[in-house]
Short mmCIF file of C-alpha atoms in Angstrom, two decimals:
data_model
loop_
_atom_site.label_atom_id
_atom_site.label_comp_id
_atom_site.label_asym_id
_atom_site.label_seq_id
_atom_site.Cartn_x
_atom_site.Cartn_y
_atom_site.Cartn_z
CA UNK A 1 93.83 101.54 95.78
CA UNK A 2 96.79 100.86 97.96
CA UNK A 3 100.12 100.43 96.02
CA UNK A 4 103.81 99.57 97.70
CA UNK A 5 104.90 102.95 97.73
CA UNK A 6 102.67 103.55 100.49
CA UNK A 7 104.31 101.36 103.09
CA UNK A 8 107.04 104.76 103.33
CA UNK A 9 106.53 108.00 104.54
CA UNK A 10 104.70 110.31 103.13
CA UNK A 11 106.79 112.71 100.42
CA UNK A 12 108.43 115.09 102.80
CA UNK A 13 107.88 118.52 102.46
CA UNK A 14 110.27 120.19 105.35
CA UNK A 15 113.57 119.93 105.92
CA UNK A 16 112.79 118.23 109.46
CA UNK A 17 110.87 115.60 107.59
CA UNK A 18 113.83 115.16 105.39
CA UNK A 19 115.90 114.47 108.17
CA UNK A 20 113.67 111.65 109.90
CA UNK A 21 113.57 110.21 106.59
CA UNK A 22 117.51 109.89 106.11
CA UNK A 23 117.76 108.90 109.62
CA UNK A 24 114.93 105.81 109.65
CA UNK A 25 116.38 104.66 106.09
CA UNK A 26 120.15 105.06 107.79
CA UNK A 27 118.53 103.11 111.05
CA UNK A 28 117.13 100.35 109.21
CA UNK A 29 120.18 99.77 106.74
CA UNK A 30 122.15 99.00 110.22
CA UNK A 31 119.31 96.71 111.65
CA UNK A 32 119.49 95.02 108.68
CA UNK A 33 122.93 94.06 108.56
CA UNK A 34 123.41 93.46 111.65
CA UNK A 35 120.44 90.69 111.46
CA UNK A 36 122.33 88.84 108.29
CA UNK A 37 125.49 88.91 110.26
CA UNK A 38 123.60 87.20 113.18
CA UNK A 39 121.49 85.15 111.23
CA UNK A 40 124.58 83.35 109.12
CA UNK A 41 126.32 82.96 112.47
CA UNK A 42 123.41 81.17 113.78
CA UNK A 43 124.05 79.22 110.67
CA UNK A 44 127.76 78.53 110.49
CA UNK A 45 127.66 77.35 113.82
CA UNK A 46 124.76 74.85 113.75
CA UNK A 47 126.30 73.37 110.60
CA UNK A 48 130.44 73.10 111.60
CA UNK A 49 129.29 73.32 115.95
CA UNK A 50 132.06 75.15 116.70
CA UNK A 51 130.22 76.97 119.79
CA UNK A 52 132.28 75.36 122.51
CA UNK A 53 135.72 75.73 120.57
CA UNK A 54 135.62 78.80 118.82
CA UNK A 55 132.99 81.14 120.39
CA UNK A 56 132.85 80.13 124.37
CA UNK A 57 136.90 80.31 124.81
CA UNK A 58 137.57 82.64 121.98
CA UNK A 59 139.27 86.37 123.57
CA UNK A 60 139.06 87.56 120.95
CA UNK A 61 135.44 86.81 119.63
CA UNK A 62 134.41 88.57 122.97
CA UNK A 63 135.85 91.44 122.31
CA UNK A 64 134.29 91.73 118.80
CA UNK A 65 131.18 90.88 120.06
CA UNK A 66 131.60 93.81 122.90
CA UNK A 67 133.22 96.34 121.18
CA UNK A 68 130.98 96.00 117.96
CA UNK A 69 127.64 96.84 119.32
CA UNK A 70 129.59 100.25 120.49
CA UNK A 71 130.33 101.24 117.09
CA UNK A 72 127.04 100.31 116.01
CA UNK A 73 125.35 102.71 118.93
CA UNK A 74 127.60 105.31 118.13
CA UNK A 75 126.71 105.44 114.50
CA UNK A 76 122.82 105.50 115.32
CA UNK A 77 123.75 108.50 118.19
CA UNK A 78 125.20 110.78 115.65
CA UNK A 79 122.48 111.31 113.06
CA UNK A 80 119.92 111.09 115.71
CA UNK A 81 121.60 113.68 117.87
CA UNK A 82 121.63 115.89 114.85
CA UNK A 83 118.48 115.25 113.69
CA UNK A 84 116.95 116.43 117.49
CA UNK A 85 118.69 119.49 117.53
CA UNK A 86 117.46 120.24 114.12
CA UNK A 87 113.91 119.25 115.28
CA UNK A 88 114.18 121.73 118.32
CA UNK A 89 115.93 124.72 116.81
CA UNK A 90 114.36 127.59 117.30
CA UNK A 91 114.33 130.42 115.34
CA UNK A 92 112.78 134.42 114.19
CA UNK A 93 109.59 133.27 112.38
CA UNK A 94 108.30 134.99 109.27
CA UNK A 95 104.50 134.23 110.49
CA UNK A 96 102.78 132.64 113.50
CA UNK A 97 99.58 131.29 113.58
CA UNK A 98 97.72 130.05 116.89
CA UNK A 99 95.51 126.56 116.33
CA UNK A 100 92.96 126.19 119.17
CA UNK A 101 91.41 122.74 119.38
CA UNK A 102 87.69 122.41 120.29
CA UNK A 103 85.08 118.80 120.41
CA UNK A 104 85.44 118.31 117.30
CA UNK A 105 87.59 121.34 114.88
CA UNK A 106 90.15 123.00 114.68
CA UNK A 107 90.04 127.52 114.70
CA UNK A 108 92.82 129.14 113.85
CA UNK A 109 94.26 132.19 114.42
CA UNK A 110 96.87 134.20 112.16
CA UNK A 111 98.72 136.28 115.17
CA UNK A 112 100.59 139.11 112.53
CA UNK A 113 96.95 139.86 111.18
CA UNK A 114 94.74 140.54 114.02
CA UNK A 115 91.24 140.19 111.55
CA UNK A 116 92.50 137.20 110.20
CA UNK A 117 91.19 133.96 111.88
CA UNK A 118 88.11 131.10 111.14
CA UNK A 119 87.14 128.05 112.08
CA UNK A 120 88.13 124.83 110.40
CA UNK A 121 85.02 121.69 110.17
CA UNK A 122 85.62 118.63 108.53
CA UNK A 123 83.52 118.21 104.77
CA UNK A 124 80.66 116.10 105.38
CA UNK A 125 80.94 113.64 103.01
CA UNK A 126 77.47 114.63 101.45
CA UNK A 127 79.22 117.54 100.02
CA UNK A 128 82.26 115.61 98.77
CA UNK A 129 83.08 115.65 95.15
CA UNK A 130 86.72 114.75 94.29
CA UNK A 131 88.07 115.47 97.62
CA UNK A 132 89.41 112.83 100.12
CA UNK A 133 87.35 111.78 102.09
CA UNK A 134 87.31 112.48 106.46
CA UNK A 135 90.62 114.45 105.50
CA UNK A 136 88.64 117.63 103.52
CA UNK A 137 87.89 120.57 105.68
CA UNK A 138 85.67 123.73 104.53
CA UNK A 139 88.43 126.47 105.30
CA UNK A 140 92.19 125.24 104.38
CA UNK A 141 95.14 126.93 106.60
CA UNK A 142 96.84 128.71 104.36
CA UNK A 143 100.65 128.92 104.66
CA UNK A 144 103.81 130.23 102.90
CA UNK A 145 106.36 128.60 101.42
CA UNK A 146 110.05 129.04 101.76
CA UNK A 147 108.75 131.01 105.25
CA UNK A 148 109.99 130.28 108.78
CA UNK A 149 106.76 129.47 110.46
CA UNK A 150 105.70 129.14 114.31
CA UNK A 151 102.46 127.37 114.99
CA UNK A 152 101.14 127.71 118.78
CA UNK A 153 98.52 125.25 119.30
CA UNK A 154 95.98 124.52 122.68
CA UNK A 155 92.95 123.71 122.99
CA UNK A 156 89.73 124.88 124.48
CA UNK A 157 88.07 121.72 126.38
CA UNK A 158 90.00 118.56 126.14
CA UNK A 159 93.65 116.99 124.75
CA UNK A 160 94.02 117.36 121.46
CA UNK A 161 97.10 116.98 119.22
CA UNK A 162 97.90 118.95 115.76
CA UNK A 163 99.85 116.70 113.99
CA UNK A 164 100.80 116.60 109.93
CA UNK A 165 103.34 113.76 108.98
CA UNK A 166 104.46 115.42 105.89
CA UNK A 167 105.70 118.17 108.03
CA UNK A 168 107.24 115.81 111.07
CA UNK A 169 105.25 117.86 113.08
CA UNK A 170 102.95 116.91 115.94
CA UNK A 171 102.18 118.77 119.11
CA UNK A 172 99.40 118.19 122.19
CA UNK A 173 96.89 120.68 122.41
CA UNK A 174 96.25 121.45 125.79
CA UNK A 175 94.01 123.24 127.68
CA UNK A 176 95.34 126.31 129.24
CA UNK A 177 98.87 125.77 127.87
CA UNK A 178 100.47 126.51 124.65
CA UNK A 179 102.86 124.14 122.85
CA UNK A 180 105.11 125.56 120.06
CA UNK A 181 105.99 124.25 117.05
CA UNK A 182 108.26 125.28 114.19
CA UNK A 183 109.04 124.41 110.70
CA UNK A 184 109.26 125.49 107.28
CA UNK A 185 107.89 124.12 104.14
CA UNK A 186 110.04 123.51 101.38
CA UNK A 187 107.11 122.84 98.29
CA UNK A 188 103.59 124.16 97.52
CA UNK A 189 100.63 121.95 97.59
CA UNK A 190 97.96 120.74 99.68
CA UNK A 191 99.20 118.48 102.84
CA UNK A 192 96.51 117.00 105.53
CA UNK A 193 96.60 115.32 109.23
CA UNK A 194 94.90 115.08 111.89
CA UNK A 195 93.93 115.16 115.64
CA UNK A 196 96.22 112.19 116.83
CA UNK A 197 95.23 112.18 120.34
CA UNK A 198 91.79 110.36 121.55
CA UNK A 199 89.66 113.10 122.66
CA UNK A 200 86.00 111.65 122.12
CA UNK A 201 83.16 109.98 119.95
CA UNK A 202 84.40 112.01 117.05
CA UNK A 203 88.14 112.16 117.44
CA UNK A 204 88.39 110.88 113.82
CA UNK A 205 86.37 113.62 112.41
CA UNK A 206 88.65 117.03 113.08
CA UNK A 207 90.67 116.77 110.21
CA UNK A 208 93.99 119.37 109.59
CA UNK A 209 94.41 120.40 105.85
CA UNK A 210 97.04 122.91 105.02
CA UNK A 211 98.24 124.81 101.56
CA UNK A 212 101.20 125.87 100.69
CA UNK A 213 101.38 128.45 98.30
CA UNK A 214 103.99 131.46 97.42
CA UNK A 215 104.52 134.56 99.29
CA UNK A 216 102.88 136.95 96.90
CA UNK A 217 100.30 134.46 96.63
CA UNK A 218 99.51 134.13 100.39
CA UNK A 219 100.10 137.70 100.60
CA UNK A 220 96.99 138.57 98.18
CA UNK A 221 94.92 135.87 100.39
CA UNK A 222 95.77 137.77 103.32
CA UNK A 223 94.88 140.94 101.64
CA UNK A 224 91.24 139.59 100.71
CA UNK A 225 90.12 139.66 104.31
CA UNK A 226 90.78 143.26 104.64
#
């Protein structure tokens, strides 16, 4: 059942995502004042029509109405300049995984352990019991927390795109190039997306679900392949 809370972002759960957050809810604060402001001056004048004596040959209105907009730029510039380079800063991952997109999943490989890799389908929804449904795959990528991770994604046939808002992450998949991205998570849980780029009939059905879990617990996964 849909409830207001849901009209946000999802819960972030990386310090990128924390960032967009701040910076949207910083954005929109601005927009909204500066709609009052114009809205009530769309008021005052109608009601006291002062537009030809005070507005049109006003100096000084002009250069409030110049020099405003400036400051109002330049306040939107400076989180969102810091928010990019925060987005693009690269740095000596922990762990890198590889996700190859095919018509219509997702494989994954785990680069640092060569015997480690599978393919991720979508649960039909036959087999569903509790799970949500079109976003439940049979094999999760599993992923540490508190790591510095580097995902490179492509894709084997068409354009695909590995994308999982709680993450601010999405990257094209595309054949016979390799897009990088990288990020950390911050909480354990389970966290889904999905293929956000039309790439057939069943775009809608290659579904990315991710958990995060500790390092010793991830590392004991790992170890059960071997």
């Amino acid at each position: 059942m849909p409830t207001w809370h849901m009209l946000s972002f999802q819960d972030s759960a990386s310090p990128s995502m924390e960032q967009l957050t701040m910076l949207h809810d910083f954005v929109m604060a601005v927009l909204i004042m500066v709609t009052f402001l114009v809205f009530f001056n769309l008021i005052f004048i109608s009601i006291y029509n002062l537009t030809d004596r005070f507005l049109m040959h006003n100096q000084k209105i002009e250069i409030i109405w110049t020099v405003a907009p400036v400051f109002a730029l330049i306040l939107i510039a400076l989180p969102s300049l810091q928010a990019l380079y925060l987005l693009d800063d690269p740095f000596t991952p922990n762990i890198t995984i590889k996700a190859i997109a095919h018509q219509w999943y997702w494989s994954y490989e785990y680069s640092d352990f060569p015997e480690l890799f599978f393919d991720s389908y979508m649960m039909p929804t036959t087999h569903l019991t509790a799970q949500t449904r079109l976003l439940e795959t049979d094999n999760s990528l599993v992923l540490p927390v508190n790591s510095q991770i580097r995902l490179i994604t492509t894709s084997a046939d068409v354009i695909h795109a590995w994308a999982v808002p709680a993450f601010a992450l999405k990257a094209d998949a595309v054949p016979g190039r390799l897009n990088q991205l990288m990020f950390s998570i911050k909480r354990t849980g389970i966290f889904y997306g999905q293929c956000s780029e039309i790439c057939g009939s069943n775009h809608s059905f290659m579904p990315i679900k991710i958990e995060a879990i500790p390092m010793k617990t991830f590392l004991n996964w790992v170890m059960s392949y071997y």
